[in-house]
Structure formats: structure tokens, C-alpha cells
C-alpha positions as semicolon CSV with decimal commas, in nm:
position;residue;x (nm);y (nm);z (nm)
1;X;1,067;-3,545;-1,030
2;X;0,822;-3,648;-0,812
3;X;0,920;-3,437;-0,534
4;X;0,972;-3,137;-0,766
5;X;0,572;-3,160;-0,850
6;X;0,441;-3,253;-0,529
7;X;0,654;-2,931;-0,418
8;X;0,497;-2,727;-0,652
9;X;0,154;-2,854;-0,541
10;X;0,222;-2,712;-0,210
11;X;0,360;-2,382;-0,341
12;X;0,087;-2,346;-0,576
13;X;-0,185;-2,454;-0,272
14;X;-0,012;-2,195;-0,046
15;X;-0,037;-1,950;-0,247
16;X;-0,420;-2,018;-0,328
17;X;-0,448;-2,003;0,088
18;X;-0,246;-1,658;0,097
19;X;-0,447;-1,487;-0,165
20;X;-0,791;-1,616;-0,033
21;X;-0,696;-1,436;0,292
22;X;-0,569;-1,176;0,205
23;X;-0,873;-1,077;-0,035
24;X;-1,113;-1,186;0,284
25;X;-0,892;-0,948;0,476
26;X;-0,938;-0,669;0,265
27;X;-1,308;-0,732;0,173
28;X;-1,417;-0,732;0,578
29;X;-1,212;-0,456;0,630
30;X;-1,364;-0,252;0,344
31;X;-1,719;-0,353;0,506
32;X;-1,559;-0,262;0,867
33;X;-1,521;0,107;0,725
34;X;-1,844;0,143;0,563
35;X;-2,021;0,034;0,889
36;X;-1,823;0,275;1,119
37;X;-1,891;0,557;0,888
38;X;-2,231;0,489;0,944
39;X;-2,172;0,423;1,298
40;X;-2,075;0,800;1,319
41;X;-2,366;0,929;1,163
42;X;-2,251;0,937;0,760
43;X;-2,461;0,810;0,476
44;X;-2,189;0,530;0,344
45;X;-2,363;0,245;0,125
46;X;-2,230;0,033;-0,157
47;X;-2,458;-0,272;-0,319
48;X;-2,194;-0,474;-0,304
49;X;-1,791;-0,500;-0,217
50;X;-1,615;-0,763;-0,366
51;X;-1,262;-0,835;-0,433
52;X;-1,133;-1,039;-0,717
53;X;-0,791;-1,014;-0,959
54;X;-0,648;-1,403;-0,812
55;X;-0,358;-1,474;-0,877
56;X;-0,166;-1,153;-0,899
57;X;-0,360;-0,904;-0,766
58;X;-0,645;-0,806;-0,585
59;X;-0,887;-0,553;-0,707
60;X;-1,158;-0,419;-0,447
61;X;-1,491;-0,288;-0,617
62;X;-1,741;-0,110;-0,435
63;X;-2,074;-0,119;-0,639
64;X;-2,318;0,163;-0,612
65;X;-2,118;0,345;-0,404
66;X;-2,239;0,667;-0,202
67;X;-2,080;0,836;0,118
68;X;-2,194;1,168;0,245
69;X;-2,043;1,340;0,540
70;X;-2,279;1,557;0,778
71;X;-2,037;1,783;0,925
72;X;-1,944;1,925;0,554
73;X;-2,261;1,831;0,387
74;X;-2,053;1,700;0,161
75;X;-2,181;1,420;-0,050
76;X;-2,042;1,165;-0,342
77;X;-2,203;0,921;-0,555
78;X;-2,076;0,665;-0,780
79;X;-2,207;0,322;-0,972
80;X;-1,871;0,190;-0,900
81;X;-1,512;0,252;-0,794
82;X;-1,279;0,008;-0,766
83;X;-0,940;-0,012;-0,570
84;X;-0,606;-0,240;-0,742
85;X;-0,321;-0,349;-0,586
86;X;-0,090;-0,611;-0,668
87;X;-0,019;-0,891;-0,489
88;X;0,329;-0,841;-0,380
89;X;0,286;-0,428;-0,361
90;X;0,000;-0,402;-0,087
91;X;0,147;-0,038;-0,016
92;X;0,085;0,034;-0,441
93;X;-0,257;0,117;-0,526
94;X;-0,455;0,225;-0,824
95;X;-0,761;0,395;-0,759
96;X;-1,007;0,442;-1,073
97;X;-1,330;0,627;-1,100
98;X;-1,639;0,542;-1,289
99;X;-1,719;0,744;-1,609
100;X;-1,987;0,919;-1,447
101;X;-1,995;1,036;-1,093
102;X;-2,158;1,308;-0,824
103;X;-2,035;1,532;-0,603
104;X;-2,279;1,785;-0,385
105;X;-2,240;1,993;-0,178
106;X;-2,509;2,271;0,041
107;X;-2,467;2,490;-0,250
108;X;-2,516;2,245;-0,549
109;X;-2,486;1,907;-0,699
110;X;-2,237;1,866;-0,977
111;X;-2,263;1,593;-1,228
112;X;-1,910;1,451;-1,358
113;X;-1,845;1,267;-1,670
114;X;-1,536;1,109;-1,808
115;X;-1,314;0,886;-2,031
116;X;-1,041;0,891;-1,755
117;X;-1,005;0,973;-1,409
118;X;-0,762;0,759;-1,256
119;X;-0,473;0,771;-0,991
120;X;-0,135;0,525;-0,858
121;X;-0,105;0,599;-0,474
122;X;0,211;0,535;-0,257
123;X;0,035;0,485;0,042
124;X;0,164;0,352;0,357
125;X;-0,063;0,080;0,516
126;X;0,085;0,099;0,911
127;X;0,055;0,513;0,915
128;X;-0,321;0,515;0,800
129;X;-0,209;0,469;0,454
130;X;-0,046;0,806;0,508
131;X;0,021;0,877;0,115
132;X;0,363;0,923;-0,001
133;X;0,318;0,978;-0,402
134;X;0,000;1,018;-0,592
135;X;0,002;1,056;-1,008
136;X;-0,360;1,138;-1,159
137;X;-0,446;1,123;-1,474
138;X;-0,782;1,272;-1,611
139;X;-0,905;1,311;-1,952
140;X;-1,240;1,429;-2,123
141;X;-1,321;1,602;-1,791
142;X;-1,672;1,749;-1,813
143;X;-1,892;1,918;-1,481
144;X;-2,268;1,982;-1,509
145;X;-2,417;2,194;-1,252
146;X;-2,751;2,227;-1,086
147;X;-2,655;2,636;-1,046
148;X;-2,654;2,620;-1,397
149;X;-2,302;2,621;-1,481
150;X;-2,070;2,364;-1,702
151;X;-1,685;2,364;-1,762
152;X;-1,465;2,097;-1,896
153;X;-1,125;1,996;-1,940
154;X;-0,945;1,762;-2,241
155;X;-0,637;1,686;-2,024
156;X;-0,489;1,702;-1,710
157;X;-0,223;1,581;-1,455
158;X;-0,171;1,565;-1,078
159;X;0,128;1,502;-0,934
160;X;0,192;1,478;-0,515
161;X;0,457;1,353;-0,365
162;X;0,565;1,420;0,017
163;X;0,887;1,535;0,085
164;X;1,119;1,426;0,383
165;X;1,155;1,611;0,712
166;X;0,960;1,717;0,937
167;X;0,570;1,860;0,903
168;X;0,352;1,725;0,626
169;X;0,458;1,915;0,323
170;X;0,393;1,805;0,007
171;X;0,569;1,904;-0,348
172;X;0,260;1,927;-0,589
173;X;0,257;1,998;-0,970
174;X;-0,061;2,040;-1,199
175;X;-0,111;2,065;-1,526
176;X;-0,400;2,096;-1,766
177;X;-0,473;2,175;-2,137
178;X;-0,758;2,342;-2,271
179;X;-0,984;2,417;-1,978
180;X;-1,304;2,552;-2,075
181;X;-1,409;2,789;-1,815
182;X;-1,759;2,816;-1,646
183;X;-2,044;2,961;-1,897
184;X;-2,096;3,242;-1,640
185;X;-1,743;3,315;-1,590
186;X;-1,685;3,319;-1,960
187;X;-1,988;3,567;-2,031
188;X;-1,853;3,786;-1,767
189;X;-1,529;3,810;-1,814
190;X;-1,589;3,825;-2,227
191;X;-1,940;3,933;-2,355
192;X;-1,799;3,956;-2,677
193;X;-1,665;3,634;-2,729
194;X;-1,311;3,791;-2,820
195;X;-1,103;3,513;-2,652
196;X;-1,082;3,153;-2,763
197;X;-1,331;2,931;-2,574
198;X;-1,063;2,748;-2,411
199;X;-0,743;2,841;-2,227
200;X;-0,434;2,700;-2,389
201;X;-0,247;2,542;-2,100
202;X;-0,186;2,617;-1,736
203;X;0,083;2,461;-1,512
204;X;0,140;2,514;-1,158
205;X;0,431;2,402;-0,939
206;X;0,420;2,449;-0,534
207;X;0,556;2,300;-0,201
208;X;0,251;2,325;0,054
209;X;0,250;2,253;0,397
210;X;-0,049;2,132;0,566
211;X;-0,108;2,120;0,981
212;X;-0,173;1,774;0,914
213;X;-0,077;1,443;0,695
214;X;-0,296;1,312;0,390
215;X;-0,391;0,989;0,550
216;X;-0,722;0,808;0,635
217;X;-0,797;1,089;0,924
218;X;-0,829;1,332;0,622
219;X;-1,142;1,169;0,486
220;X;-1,269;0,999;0,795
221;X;-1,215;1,333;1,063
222;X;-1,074;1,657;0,897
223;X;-0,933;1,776;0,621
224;X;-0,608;1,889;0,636
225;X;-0,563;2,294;0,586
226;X;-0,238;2,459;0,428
227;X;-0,057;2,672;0,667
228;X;0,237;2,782;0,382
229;X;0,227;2,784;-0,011
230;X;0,570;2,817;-0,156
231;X;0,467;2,884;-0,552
232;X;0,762;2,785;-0,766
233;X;0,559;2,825;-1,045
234;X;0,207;2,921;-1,213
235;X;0,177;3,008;-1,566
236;X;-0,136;3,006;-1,757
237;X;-0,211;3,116;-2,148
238;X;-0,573;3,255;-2,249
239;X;-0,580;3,380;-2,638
240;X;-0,280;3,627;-2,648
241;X;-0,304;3,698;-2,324
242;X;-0,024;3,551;-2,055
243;X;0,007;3,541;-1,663
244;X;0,296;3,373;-1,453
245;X;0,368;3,415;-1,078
246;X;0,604;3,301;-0,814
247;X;0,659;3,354;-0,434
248;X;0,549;3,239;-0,089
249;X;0,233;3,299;0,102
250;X;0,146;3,217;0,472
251;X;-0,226;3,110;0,585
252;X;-0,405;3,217;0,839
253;X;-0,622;2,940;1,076
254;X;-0,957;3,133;0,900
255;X;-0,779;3,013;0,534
256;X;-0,698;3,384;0,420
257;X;-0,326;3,418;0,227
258;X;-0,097;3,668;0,309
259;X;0,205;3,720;0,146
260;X;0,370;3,844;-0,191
261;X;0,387;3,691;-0,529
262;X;0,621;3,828;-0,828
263;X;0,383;3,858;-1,166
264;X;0,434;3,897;-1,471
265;X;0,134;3,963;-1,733
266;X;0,191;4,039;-2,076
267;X;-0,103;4,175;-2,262
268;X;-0,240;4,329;-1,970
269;X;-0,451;4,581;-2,131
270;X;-0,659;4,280;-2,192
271;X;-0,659;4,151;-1,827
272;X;-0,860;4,506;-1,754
273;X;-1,091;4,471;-2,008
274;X;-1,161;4,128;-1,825
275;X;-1,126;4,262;-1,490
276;X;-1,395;4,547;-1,554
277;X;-1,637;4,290;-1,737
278;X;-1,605;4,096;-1,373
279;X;-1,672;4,402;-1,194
280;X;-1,298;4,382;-0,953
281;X;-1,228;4,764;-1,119
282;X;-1,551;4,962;-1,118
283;X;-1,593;5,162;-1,469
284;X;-1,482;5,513;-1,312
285;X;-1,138;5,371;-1,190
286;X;-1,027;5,234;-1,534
287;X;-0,868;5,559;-1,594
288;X;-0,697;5,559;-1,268
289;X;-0,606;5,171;-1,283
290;X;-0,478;5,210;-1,667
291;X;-0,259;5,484;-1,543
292;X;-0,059;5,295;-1,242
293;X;-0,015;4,968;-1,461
294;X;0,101;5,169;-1,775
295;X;0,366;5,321;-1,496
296;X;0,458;4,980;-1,364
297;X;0,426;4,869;-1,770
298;X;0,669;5,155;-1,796
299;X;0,915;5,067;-1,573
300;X;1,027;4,750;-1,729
301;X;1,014;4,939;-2,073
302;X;0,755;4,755;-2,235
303;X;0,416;4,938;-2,300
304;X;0,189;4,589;-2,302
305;X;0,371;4,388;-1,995
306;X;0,399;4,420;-1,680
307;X;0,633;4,296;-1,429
308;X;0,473;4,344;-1,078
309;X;0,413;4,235;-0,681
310;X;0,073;4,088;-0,653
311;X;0,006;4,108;-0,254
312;X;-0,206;3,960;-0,013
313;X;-0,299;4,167;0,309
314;X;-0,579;4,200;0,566
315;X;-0,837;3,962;0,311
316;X;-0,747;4,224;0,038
317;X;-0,535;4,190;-0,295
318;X;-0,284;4,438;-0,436
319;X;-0,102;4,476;-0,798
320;X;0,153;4,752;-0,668
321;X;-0,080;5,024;-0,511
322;X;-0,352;4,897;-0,679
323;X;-0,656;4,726;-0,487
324;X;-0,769;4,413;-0,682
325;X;-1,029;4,328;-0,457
326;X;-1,071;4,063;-0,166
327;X;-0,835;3,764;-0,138
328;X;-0,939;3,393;-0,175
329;X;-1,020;3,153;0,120
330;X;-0,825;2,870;0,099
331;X;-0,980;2,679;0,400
332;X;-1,047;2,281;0,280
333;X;-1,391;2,178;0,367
């Protein structure tokens, strides 16, 4: 008996030893990273970094919290976030934001608030905790603008995981429910306040491929910038309107998409109204526009959907032979 508790003595004391050095491990290193962001010319402060969580775990919080990067301008403030892994997982985290939080940018400053936004990484720790699988969870999503714009989400998901072989592509599915649009967006699109304030659901499911991995290198040199998107799936609801696409696009080094996507958008009437209110089909070429889309409506014999090729060439958008107007940049800043 005596042996039995002197041997758990040692255990237990070994396992005090362990977890003290491992949390002074990961505290200096946290410190190590702030200082050689600042070494290369970022603003990157917190108040205080301390790890706690003994015996089981070891959560790393970073009080007052603010990083800025000069080459993007981009800048983030937060009064805390805090890092979580568990003591025999080091290659599991949990990463949790604070219920308010900043992001600017050149352009703006956005102010975010929250009940919930909050991710488990699969990270691992000898590849610059090159990330594996990421599941986010956010909730009561609301973003405050100093160009004096606000939108807002109730729910959402975000789901990455990498997938084997070579390159760094990554299968990615999103969802959200009731999205509120941006106040100008909203006006623009509807200045009669016909649709429902917020969009019912949206889903999207994609393999992207990136010229680079998600790792440490994505937040400390460059970000990484998709080269393919392989859209299995987007489908979005918006009152009784409905849109869904699939298809594959290729990106350019500039960030401009070029490729085809099969559409389908029932209640498309509607989509016009939205897309004159936004100024993409100029008043004079409604007639025009209604009269190729109730052709393409035509085609798959029903008067108020349409089944279509949305394509992406030279910058420039397409539904069939109609121009939409210019096509997105995708470049990551």
C-alpha cells in the first residue's frame, strides 16, 4: 500500500511538472509571436497572455488583444480571445472570440457583436499548424459600420476540412439562416420593402484550391489565393424568390473567375425587378433583358423559371447572351 501511494505521489508530481511546462512553453511562445510581429513592423499588443485550465487542459488568453498588419492595412481588435486545448490533444484546439470585436480596414472600421463566434481546429503543430478541419459556429451575428451600413445574421456554420493529395485544396460548406442584408443593399435592391427583411437560408458547398496551405504563413506572410472553385452547390431563398448554381470556375493571378456555372432561378421576374433597382440592367434594356430570359424561361417550359449558364469571361458576367455586368474579384487581402 505504501508503495501504491508513494507511486501515485510521483505520478501525480510528474504530471504537475509536465503541465507547468508545457503551459510555460506555450505562454513564451505566444509572447515570442507577438514580439516578432512587431519585430516586422505590425501593431501586435495584448495586456496580458496567460495560460491556465491545470490539470486537463490548457487555455491561452490574450487580454486586450490588437494586431494590425501594414502591408493590408488590415487591423483587429479584441478585449480578449482565448485559445483551448486539452492536455493530451495539443494538435485539437478551440478558438473563441469575445462578444464584441473590430475589424478595419483602409475603407472602414466594422464593429462586431455576438452571443457566439467560436471554432474546433485540427491543426498540425510540426507543419505550422497547417489546419486540417475547422467547424465554426456563430450565432447572433451583428456588423456596425463606420460607412454607415449594418447587417446581421441569427445562425451560421463553417465547415473546412482539407482533403488528401496533392495541392492545398480544401472541401468547404457554409450555411446560414436569416441573413439580414446591408441597409443600402436592401434599399437598393427593394425600395418598396416587398421582400421579407431577411433571407430564409443559404447553403453553399465547394472544393477550392488555393496556391498555398492555411497555416501560420497565411496570417504571418500572405494570404493564400484560390486558383480553382469547384461549386457543388449554392442555393439561397429570399421571399418567393429562389437561386441555385453549380459548376467550376478557374482564377486568374489578378483574382478574376472565369468559367461556367449551371443556374437555376425560379421567380425570376423578381430577380429583374432587383437587378434594375441595383442598376446591373439599365431601365431601357428591361424590355430587351425580359425578352431573352422569357426565351430561356421558355425553353424549359415554365414561364417564371429559368434554367440557365451563368458565365464568367474577360471580368464580365453572362446569363446566356445576356451581359450581367462585371465579375467579382476574388483576390484575399
Amino acid at each position: 500500500m505504501k508503495r501504491l501511494l508513494i507511486g501515485i505521489v510521483v505520478l501525480v508530481a510528474l504530471g504537475i511538472i509536465a503541465w507547468g511546462a508545457v503551459s510555460i512553453t506555450t505562454q513564451t511562445a505566444a509572447t515570442r509571436w507577438l514580439e516578432a510581429r512587431q519585430a516586422e513592423g505590425w501593431v501586435a499588443n495584448a495586456d496580458n497572455v496567460a495560460v491556465s485550465g491545470f490539470p486537463l487542459a490548457f487555455e491561452t488568453r490574450f487580454g486586450a488583444l490588437e494586431l494590425a498588419d501594414p502591408a493590408t492595412g488590415l487591423a483587429w481588435t479584441a478585449p480578449e480571445f482565448r485559445l483551448e486545448q486539452a492536455a493530451f490533444r495539443l494538435d485539437r484546439l478551440a478558438a473563441i472570440w469575445p462578444g464584441t470585436q473590430t475589424l478595419a480596414s483602409p475603407e472602414e472600421r466594422l464593429t462586431i457583436t455576438s452571443t457566439e463566434i467560436a471554432a474546433e481546429l485540427d491543426v498540425q503543430p510540426t507543419r505550422r499548424f497547417a489546419l486540417d478541419d475547422m467547424r465554426a459556429r456563430l450565432r447572433d451575428v451583428a456588423i456596425q459600420s463606420t460607412a454607415d451600413w449594418t447587417m446581421s445574421l441569427e445562425t451560421g456554420t463553417l465547415i473546412v476540412t482539407r482533403l488528401d493529395g496533392e495541392g492545398a485544396r480544401y472541401s468547404i460548406e457554409l450555411t446560414a439562416a436569416n441573413l439580414i442584408p446591408r441597409d443600402a443593399w436592401r434599399d437598393r435592391l427593394d425600395p418598396a420593402g416587398l421582400l421579407p427583411e431577411a433571407m430564409g437560408s443559404t447553403l453553399a458547398q465547394a472544393m477550392i484550391r488555393f496556391d498555398a496551405p492555411w497555416d501560420m504563413d497565411a496570417i504571418e506572410v500572405a494570404r493564400p489565393q484560390i486558383t480553382l472553385i469547384e461549386l457543388e452547390e449554392v442555393n439561397a431563398d429570399w421571399g418567393d424568390m429562389f437561386f441555385r448554381a453549380t459548376g467550376v470556375l478557374n482564377v486568374t493571378e489578378g483574382g478574376v473567375p472565369e468559367g461556367d456555372l449551371a443556374v437555376r432561378a425560379e421567380n425570376w421576374r423578381a430577380m429583374v425587378d432587383l437587378a434594375e433597382n441595383a442598376g446591373l440592367v439599365p431601365e431601357r434594356l428591361r424590355p430587351t433583358a425580359e425578352a431573352m430570359l422569357e426565351v430561356l424561361a421558355g425553353m424549359n417550359g415554365s414561364a417564371e423559371n429559368i434554367d440557365a449558364t451563368l458565365s464568367f469571361s474577360n471580368g464580365r458576367v453572362f446569363i446566356g447572351p445576356l451581359p450581367l455586368g462585371p465579375a467579382p474579384n476574388l483576390r484575399l487581402r
